[in-house]
Short mmCIF file of C-alpha atoms and ligand atoms in Angstrom, two decimals:
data_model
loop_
_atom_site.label_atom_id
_atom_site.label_comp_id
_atom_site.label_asym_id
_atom_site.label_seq_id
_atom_site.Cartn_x
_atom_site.Cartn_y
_atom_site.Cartn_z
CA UNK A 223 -20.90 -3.32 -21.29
CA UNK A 224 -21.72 -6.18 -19.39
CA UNK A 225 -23.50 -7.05 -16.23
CA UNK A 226 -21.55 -8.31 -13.65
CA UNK A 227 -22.36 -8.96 -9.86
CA UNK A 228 -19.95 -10.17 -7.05
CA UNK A 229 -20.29 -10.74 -2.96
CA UNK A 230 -19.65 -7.12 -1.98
CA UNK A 231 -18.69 -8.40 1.80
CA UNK A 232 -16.04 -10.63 2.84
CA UNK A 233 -16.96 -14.22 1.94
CA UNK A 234 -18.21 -16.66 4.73
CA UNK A 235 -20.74 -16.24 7.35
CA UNK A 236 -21.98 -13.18 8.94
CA UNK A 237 -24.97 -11.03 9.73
CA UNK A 238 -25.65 -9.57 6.39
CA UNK A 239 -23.83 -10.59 2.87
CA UNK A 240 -24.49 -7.81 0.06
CA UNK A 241 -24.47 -9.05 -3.70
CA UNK A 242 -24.22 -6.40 -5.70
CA UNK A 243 -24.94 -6.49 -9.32
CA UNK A 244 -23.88 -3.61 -12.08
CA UNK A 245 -24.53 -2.77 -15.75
CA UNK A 246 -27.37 -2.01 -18.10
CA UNK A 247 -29.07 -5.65 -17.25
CA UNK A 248 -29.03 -5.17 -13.21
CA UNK A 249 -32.65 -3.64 -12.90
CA UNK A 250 -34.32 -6.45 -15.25
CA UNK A 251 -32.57 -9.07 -13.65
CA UNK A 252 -33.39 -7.98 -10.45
CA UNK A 253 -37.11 -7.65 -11.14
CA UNK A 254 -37.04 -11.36 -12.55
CA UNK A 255 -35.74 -12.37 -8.90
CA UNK A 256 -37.38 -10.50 -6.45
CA UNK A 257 -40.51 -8.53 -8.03
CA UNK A 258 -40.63 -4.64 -8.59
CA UNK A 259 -37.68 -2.62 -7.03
CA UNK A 260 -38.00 0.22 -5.01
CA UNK A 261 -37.05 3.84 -5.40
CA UNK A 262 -33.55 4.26 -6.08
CA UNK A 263 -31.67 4.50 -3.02
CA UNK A 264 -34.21 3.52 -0.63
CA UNK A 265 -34.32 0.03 0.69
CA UNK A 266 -36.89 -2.07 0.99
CA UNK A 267 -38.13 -6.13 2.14
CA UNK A 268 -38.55 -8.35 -0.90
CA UNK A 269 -38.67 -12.09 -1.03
CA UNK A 270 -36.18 -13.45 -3.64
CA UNK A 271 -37.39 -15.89 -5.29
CA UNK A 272 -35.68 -17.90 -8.30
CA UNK A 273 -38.44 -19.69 -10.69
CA UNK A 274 -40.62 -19.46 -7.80
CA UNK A 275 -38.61 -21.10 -5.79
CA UNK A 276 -38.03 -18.92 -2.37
CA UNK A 277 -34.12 -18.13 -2.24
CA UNK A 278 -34.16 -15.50 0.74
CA UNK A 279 -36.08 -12.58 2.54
CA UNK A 280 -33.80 -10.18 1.65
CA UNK A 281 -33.51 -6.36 1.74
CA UNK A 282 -32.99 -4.72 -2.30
CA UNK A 283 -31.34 -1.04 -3.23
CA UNK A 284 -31.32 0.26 -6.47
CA UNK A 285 -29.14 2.93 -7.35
CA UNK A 286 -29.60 4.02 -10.87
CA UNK A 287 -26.94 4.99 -13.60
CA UNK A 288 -25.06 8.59 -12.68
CA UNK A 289 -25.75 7.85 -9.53
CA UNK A 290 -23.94 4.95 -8.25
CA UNK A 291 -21.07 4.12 -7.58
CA UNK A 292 -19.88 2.59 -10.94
CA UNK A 293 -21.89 5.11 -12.79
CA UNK A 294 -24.17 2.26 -14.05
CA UNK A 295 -27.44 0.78 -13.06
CA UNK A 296 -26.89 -1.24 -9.81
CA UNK A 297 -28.84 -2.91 -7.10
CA UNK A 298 -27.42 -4.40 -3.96
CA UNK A 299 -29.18 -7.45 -2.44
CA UNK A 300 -28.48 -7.65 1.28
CA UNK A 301 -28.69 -11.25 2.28
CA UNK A 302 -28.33 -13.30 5.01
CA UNK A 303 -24.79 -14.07 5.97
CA UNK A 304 -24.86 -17.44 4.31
CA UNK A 305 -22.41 -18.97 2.10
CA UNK A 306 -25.16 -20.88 0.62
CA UNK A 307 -27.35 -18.04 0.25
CA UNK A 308 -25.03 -16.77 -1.60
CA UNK A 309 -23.96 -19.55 -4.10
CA UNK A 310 -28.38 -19.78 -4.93
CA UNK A 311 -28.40 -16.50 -5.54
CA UNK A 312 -25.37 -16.66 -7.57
CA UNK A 313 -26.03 -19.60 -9.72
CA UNK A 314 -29.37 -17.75 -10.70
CA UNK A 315 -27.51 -14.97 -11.64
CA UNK A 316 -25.31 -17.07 -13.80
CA UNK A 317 -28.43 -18.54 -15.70
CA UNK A 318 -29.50 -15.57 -16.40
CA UNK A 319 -25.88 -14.24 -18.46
CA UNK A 320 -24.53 -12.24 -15.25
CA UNK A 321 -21.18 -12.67 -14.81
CA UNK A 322 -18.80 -12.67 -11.62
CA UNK A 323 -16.94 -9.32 -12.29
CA UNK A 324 -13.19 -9.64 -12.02
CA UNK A 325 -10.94 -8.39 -9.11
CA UNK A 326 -11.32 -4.59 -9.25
CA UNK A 327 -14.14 -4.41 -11.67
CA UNK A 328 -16.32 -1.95 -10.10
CA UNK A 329 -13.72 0.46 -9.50
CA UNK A 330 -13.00 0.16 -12.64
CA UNK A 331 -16.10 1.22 -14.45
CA UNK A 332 -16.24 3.61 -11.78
CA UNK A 333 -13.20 5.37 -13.59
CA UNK A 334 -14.12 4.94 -16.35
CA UNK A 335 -17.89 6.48 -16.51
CA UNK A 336 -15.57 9.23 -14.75
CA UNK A 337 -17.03 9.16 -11.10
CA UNK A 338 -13.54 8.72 -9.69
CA UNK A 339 -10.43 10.26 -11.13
CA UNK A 340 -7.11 7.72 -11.29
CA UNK A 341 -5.39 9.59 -7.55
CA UNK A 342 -8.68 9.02 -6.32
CA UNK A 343 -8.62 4.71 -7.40
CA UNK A 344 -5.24 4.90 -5.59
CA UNK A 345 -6.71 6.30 -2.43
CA UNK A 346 -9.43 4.25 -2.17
CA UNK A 347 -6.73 1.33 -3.02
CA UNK A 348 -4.56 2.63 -0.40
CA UNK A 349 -7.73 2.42 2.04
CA UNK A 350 -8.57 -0.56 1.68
CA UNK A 351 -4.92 -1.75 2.86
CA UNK A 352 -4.62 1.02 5.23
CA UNK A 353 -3.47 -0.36 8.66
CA UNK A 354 -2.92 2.43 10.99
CA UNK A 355 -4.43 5.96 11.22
CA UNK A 356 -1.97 7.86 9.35
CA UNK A 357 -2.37 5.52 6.71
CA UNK A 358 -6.34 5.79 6.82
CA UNK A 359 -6.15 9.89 7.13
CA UNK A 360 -3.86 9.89 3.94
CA UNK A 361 -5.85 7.58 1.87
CA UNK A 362 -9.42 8.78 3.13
CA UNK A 363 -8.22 12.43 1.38
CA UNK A 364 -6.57 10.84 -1.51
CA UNK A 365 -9.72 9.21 -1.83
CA UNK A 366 -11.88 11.87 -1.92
CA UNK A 367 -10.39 13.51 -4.86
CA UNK A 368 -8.50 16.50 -2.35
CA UNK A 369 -5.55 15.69 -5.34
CA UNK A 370 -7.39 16.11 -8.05
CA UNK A 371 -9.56 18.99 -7.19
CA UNK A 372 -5.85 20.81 -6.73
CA UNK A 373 -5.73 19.79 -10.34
CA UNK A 374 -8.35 20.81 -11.51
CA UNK A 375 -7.51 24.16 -10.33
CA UNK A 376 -4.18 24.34 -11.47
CA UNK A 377 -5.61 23.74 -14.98
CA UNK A 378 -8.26 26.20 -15.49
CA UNK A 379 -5.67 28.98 -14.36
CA UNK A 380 -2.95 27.91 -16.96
CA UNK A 381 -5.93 27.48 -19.42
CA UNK A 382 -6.95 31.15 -18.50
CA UNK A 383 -3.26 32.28 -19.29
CA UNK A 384 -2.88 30.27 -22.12
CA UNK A 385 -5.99 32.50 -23.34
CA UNK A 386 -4.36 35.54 -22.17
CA UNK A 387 -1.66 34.78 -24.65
CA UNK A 388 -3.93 33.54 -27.54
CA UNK A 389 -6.45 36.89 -27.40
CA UNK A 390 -3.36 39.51 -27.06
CA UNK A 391 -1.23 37.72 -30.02
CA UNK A 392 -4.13 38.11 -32.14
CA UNK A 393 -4.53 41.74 -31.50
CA UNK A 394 -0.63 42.79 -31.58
CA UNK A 395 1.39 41.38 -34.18
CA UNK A 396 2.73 37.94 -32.29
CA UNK A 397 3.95 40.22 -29.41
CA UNK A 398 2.33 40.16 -26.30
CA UNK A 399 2.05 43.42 -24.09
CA UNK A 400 4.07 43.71 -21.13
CA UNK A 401 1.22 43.57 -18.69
CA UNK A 402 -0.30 40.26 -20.14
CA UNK A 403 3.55 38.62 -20.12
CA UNK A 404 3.77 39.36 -16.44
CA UNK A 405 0.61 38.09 -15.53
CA UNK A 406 1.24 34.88 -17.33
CA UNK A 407 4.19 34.44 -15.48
CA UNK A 408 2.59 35.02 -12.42
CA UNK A 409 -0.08 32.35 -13.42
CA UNK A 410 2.94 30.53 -14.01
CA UNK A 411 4.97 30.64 -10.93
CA UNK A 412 1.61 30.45 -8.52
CA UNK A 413 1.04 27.02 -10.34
CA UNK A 414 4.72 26.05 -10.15
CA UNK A 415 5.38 26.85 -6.24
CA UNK A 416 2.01 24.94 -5.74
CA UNK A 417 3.14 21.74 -7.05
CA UNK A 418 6.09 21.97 -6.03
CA UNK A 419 4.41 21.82 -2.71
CA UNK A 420 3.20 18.67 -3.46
CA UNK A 421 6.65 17.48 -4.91
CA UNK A 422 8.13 18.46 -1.45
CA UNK A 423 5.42 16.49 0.87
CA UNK A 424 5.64 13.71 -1.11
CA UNK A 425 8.77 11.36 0.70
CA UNK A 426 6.77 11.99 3.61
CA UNK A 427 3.58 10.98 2.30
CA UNK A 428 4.92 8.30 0.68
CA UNK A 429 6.63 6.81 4.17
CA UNK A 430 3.11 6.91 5.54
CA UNK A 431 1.58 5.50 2.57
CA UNK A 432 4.78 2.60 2.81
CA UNK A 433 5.54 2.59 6.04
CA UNK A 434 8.61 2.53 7.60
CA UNK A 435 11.78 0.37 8.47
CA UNK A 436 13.25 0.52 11.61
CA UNK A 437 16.63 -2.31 11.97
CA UNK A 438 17.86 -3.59 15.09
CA UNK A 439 21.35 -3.95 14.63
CA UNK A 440 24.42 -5.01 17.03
CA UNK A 441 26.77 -7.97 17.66
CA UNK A 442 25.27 -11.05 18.26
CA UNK A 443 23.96 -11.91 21.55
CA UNK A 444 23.08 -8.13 21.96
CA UNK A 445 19.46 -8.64 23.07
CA UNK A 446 17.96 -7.80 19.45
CA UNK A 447 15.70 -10.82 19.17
CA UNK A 448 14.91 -10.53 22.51
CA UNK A 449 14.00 -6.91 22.16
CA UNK A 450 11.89 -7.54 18.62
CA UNK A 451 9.94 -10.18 21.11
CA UNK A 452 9.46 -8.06 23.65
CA UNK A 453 8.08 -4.91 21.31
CA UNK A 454 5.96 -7.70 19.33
CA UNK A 455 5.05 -9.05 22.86
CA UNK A 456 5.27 -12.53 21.31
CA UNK A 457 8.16 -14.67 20.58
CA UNK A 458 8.71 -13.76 16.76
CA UNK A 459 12.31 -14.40 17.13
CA UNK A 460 14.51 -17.44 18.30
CA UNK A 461 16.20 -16.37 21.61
CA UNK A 462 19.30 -18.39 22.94
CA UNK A 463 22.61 -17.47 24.78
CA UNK A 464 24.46 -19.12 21.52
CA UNK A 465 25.93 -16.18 19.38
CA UNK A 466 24.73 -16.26 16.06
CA UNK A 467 21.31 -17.50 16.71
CA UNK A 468 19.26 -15.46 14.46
CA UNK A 469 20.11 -15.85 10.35
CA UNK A 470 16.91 -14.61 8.58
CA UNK A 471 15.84 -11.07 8.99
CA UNK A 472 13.01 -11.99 11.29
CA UNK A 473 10.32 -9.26 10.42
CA UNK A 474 7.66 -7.90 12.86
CA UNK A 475 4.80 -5.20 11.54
CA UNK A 476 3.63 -2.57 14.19
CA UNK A 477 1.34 0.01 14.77
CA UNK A 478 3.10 3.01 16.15
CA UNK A 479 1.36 5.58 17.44
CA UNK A 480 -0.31 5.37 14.43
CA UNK A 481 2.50 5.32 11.89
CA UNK A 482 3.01 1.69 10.11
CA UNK A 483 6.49 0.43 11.60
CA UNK A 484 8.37 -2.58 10.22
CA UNK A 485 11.11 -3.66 13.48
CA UNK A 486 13.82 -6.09 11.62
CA UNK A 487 15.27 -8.37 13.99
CA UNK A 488 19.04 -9.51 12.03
CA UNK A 489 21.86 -11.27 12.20
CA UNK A 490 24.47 -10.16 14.88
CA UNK A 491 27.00 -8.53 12.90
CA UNK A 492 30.88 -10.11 13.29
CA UNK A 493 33.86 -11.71 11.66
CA UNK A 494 32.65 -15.61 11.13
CA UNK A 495 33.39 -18.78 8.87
CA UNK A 496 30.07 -20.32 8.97
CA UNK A 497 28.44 -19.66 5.92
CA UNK A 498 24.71 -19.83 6.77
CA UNK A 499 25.94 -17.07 8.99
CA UNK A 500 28.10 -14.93 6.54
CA UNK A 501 24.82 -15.12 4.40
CA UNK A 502 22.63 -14.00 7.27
CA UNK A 503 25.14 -10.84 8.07
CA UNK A 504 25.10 -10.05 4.37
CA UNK A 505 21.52 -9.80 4.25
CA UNK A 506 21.43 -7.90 7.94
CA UNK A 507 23.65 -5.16 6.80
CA UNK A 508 21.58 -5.01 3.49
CA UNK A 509 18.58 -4.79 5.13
CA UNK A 510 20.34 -2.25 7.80
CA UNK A 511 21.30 0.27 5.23
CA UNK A 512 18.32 0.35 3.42
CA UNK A 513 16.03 0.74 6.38
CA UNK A 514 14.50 4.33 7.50
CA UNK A 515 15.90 4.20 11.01
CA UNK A 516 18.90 1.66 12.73
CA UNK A 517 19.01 1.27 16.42
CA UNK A 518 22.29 -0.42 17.98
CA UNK A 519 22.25 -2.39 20.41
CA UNK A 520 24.90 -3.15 23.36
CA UNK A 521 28.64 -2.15 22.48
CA UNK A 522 28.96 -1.29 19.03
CA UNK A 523 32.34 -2.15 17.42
CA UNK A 524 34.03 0.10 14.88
CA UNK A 525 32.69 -2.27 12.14
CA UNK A 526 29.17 -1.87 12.90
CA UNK A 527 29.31 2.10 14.31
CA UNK A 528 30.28 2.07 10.16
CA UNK A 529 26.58 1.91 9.03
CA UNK A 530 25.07 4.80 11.72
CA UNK A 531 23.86 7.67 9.83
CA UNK A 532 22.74 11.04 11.43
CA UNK A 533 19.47 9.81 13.46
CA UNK A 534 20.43 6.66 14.24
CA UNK A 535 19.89 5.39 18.26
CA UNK A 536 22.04 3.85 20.27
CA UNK A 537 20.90 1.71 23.22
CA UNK A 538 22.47 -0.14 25.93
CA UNK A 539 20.85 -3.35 26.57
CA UNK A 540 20.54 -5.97 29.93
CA UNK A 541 19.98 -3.04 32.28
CA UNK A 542 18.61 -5.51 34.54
CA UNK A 543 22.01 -7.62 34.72
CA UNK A 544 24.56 -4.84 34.38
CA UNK A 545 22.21 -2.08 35.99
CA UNK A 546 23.81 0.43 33.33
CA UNK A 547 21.72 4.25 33.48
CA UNK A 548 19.38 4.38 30.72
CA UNK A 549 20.03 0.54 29.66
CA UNK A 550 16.72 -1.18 28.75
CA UNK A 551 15.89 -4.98 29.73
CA UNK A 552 13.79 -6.64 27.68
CA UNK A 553 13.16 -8.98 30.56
CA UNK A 554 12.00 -6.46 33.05
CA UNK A 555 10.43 -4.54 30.37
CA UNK A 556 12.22 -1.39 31.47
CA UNK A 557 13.05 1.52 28.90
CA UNK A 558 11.07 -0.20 25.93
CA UNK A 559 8.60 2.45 25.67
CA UNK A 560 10.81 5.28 25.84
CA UNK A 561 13.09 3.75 23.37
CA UNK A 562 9.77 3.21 21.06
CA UNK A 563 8.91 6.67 22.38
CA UNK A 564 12.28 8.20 20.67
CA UNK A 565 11.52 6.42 17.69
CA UNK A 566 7.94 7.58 16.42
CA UNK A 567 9.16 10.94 17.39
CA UNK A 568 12.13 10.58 14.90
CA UNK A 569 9.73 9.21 12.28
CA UNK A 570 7.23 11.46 13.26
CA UNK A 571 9.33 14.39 12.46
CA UNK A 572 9.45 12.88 8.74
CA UNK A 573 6.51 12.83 7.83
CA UNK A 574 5.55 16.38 9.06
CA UNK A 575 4.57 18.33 5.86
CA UNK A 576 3.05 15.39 3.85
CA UNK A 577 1.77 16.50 0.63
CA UNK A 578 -1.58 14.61 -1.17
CA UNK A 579 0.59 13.13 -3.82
CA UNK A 580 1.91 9.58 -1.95
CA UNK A 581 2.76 7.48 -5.38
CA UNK A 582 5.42 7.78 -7.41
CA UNK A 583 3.31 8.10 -10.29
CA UNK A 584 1.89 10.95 -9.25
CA UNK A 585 4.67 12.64 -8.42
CA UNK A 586 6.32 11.57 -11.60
CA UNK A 587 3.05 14.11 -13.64
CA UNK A 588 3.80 16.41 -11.03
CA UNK A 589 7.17 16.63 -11.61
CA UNK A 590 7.29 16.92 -15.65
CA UNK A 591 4.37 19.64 -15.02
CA UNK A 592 6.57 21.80 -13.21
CA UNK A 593 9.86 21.63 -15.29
CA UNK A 594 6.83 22.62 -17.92
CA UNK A 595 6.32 25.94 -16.45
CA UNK A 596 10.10 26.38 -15.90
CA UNK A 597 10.25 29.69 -18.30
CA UNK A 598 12.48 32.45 -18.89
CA UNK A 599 11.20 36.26 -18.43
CA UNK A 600 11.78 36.78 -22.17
CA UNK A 601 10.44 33.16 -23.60
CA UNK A 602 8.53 34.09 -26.88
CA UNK A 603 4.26 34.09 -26.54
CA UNK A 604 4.00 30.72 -28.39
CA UNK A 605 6.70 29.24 -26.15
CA UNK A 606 4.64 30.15 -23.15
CA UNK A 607 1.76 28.91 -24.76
CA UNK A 608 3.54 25.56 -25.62
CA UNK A 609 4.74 25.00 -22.03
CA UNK A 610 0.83 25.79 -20.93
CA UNK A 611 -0.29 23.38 -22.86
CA UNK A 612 2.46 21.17 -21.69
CA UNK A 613 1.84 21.06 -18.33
CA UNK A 614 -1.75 21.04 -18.57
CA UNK A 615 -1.23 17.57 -20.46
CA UNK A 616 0.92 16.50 -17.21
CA UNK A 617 -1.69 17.44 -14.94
CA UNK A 618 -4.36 15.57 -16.71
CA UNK A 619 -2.56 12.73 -16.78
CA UNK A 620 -2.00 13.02 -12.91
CA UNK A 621 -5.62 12.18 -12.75
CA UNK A 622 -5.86 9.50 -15.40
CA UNK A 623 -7.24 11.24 -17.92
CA UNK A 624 -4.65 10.33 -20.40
CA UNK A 625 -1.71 7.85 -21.33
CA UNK A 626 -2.41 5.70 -18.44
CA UNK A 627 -3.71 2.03 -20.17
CA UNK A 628 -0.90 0.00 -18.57
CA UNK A 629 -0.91 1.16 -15.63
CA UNK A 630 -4.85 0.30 -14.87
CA UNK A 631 -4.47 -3.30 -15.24
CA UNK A 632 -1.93 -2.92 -12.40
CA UNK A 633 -3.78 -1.08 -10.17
CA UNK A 634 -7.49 -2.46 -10.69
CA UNK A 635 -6.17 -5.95 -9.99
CA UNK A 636 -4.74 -4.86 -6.89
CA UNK A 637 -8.17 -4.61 -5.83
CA UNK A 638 -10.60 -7.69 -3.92
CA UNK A 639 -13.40 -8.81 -6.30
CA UNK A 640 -16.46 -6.98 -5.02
CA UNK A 641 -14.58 -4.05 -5.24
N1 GTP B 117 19.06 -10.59 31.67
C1 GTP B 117 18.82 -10.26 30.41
N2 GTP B 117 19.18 -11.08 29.41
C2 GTP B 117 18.93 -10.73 28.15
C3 GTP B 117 18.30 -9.52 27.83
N3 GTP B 117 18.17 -9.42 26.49
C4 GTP B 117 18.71 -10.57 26.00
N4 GTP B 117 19.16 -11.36 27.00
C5 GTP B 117 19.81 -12.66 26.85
O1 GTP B 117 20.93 -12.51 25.97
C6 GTP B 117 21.05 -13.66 25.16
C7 GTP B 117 21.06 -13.27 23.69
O2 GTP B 117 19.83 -12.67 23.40
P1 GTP B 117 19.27 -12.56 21.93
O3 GTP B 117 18.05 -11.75 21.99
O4 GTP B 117 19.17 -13.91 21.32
O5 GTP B 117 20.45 -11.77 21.25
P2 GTP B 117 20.63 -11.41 19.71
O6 GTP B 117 21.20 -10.06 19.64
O7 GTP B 117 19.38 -11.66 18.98
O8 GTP B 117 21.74 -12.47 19.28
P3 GTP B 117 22.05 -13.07 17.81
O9 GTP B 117 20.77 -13.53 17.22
O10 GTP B 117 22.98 -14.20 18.11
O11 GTP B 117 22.71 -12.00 17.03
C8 GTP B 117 19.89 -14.58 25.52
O12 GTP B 117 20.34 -15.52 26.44
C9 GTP B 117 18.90 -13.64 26.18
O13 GTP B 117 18.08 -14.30 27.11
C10 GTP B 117 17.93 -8.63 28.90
O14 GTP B 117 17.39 -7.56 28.74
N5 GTP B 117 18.22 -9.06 30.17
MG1 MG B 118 18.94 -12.83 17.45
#
């Protein structure tokens, strides 16, 4: 494999920038530029010098192969935040046949000297975008291998009962005694209910992985740009007393509580001719329907009540003009945060019992390892032993351990170089 090296913090100026380098040439290189390296993981002062020309005073790490991060031989140089620092050092790595690693890289041969299992890449990629705190608390497990660990176990007790089966056929003409049938079964069904566990968390983990939608909806002129504004607390949205201002679903990201909340300020929703406008009510009541949550604003005609489901709000805006009980005003400011209030706790209530499994991949193994252990009482020893195997196959490819070359490319380059 190669060497490779790229800036392991954000690129510009700062205290410290780390270059990191990886791969069976890191150590000798590193020697060439700044003298002997220290013990691995311990880190010490070194000047870094390039044909004896002084590049830095830097601090070096060495982390050696089973031990790092990608697996492979690595050493970190900790340089001053410099942008030209950086591009010396760089260049000198260049000379000498190091190459910038591509986006993802690292991870990469992290997976695949086997230091990280495939749920675990996806956690850490989920990290790395996480935004609010139920999106780091997800990811920080995923990313820690809780997911594959559950696998892990899952498959050395079907391997046990697939065992069971083997050493009893062999001793009893290809029947297996009652006792060793039941306790496969159990094995079976103990497996089963636990995935299924994880099958049953997963919309909710997948909302907080996503995030949700929340639409303000209403006729026009209801106060929905002026509420998006006023949650946003900037003007993200055009405000006039013309109806039929806002066209675009204007879109405004928030942290709720802790839960990842997109508000969607649309198109007031009524009969028109104009046809920017009939385009902007198409894509409103698109948008609407799709979303996790709508809240309707002001009075809602018959038309627009159409597209409330169950949990839906309803909210009566202008308090301050029409002085209407429980009416918020987004100019006084009054009722926002209960209304936002009501909200995370409808949202909050769905993603109670989130499960570790938060992409659809993973749920997709999960899924095809369960109908696997769907068996009959009387299913024949080498159909049991068949669906073991089965599902055993599903649960290593959970983890990446199989059948998974497409999908890598995906999710590596979804990664920052450096990473
Ligand atoms: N006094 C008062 N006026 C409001 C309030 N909310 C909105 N308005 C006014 O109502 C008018 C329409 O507000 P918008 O926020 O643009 O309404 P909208 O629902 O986005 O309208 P469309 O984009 O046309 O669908 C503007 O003149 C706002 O200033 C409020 O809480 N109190
Ligand atoms: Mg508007």
């Amino acid at each position: 494999m190669e060497t490779i090296f790229a800036e392991a913090t954000p690129p510009g100026r700062g205290g410290v920038s780390i270059i990191r380098l990886s791969g069976p040439e890191a150590r000798r290189v590193a020697e060439d530029l700044c003298g002997a390296l220290p013990d691995a993981r311990h880190c010490y002062y070194r000047e870094l010098r390039d044909a004896g020309e002084l590049i830095d005073q830097i601090l070096v790490v060495r982390f050696d192969a089973g031990s790092s991060f990608t697996g492979e031989d690595t050493v970190e140089f900790h340089l001053h935040g410099a942008p030209v620092v950086v591009r010396r050092l760089a260049a000198a790595l260049r000379v000498r046949g190091i190459r910038q690693a591509e986006a993802g890289e690292f991870t990469m041969r992290a997976f695949v000297h086997g230091r990280m299992d495939l749920a675990e890449v996806e956690g850490l990629a989920d990290l790395l975008a996480a935004e609010t705190e139920a999106q780091r608390k997800l990811a920080s497990e995923a990313a820690s291998g809780a997911l594959g660990r559950l696998a892990a176990e899952w498959r050395e007790a079907l391997t046990e009962a697939g065992a069971m089966i083997t050493a009893s056929i062999d001793f009893a003409d290809e029947e297996i005694p009652d006792d060793v049938a039941s306790g496969v079964h159990d094995v079976m069904h103990e497996v089963r209910r636990g995935i299924d566990a994880q099958i049953a968390g997963f919309p909710a983990s997948e909302r907080i992985r996503a995030g949700f939608e929340v639409a303000l909806v209403g006729a026009p002129n209801a106060g929905k740009s002026s509420l998006i504004n006023a949650i946003a607390a900037r003007e993200v949205a055009i405000v006039t007393d013309i109806p039929g201002t806002t066209r675009d679903v204007v879109e405004f990201r928030a942290d709720l509580r802790g839960l990842a909340v997109t508000f969607l300020d649309t198109a007031g929703l009524r009969e028109t001719g104009d046809l920017v406008e009939i385009q902007g009510i198409r894509l409103a009541r698109s948008r609407a329907e799709a979303a996790d949550l709508r809240v309707f604003l002001g009075d809602v005609p018959a038309e627009i009540g159409g597209l409330a489901r169950p949990e839906d709000l309803f909210v009566e805006t202008k308090g301050d003009l029409t002085g209407i009980v429980g009416a918020i005003s987004s100019v006084t400011g009054a009722g926002i945060d209960g209304l936002l209030e009501r909200i995370y706790e409808i949202l909050r209530s769905r993603v109670a019992g989130a499960s570790l499994a938060s992409h659809e991949r993973q749920v997709e193994a999960l899924r095809e390892a369960a109908s696997a252990l769907d068996v009959a009482a009387d299913d024949a020893p080498e159909i049991l032993s068949e669906r073991l195997r089965e599902a055993t196959f599903h649960l290593r490819r959970l983890v990446g351990k199989i059948d998974v070359e497409d999908y890598l490319d995906r999710v590596f380059s979804n990664f920052c170089v450096g990473k």
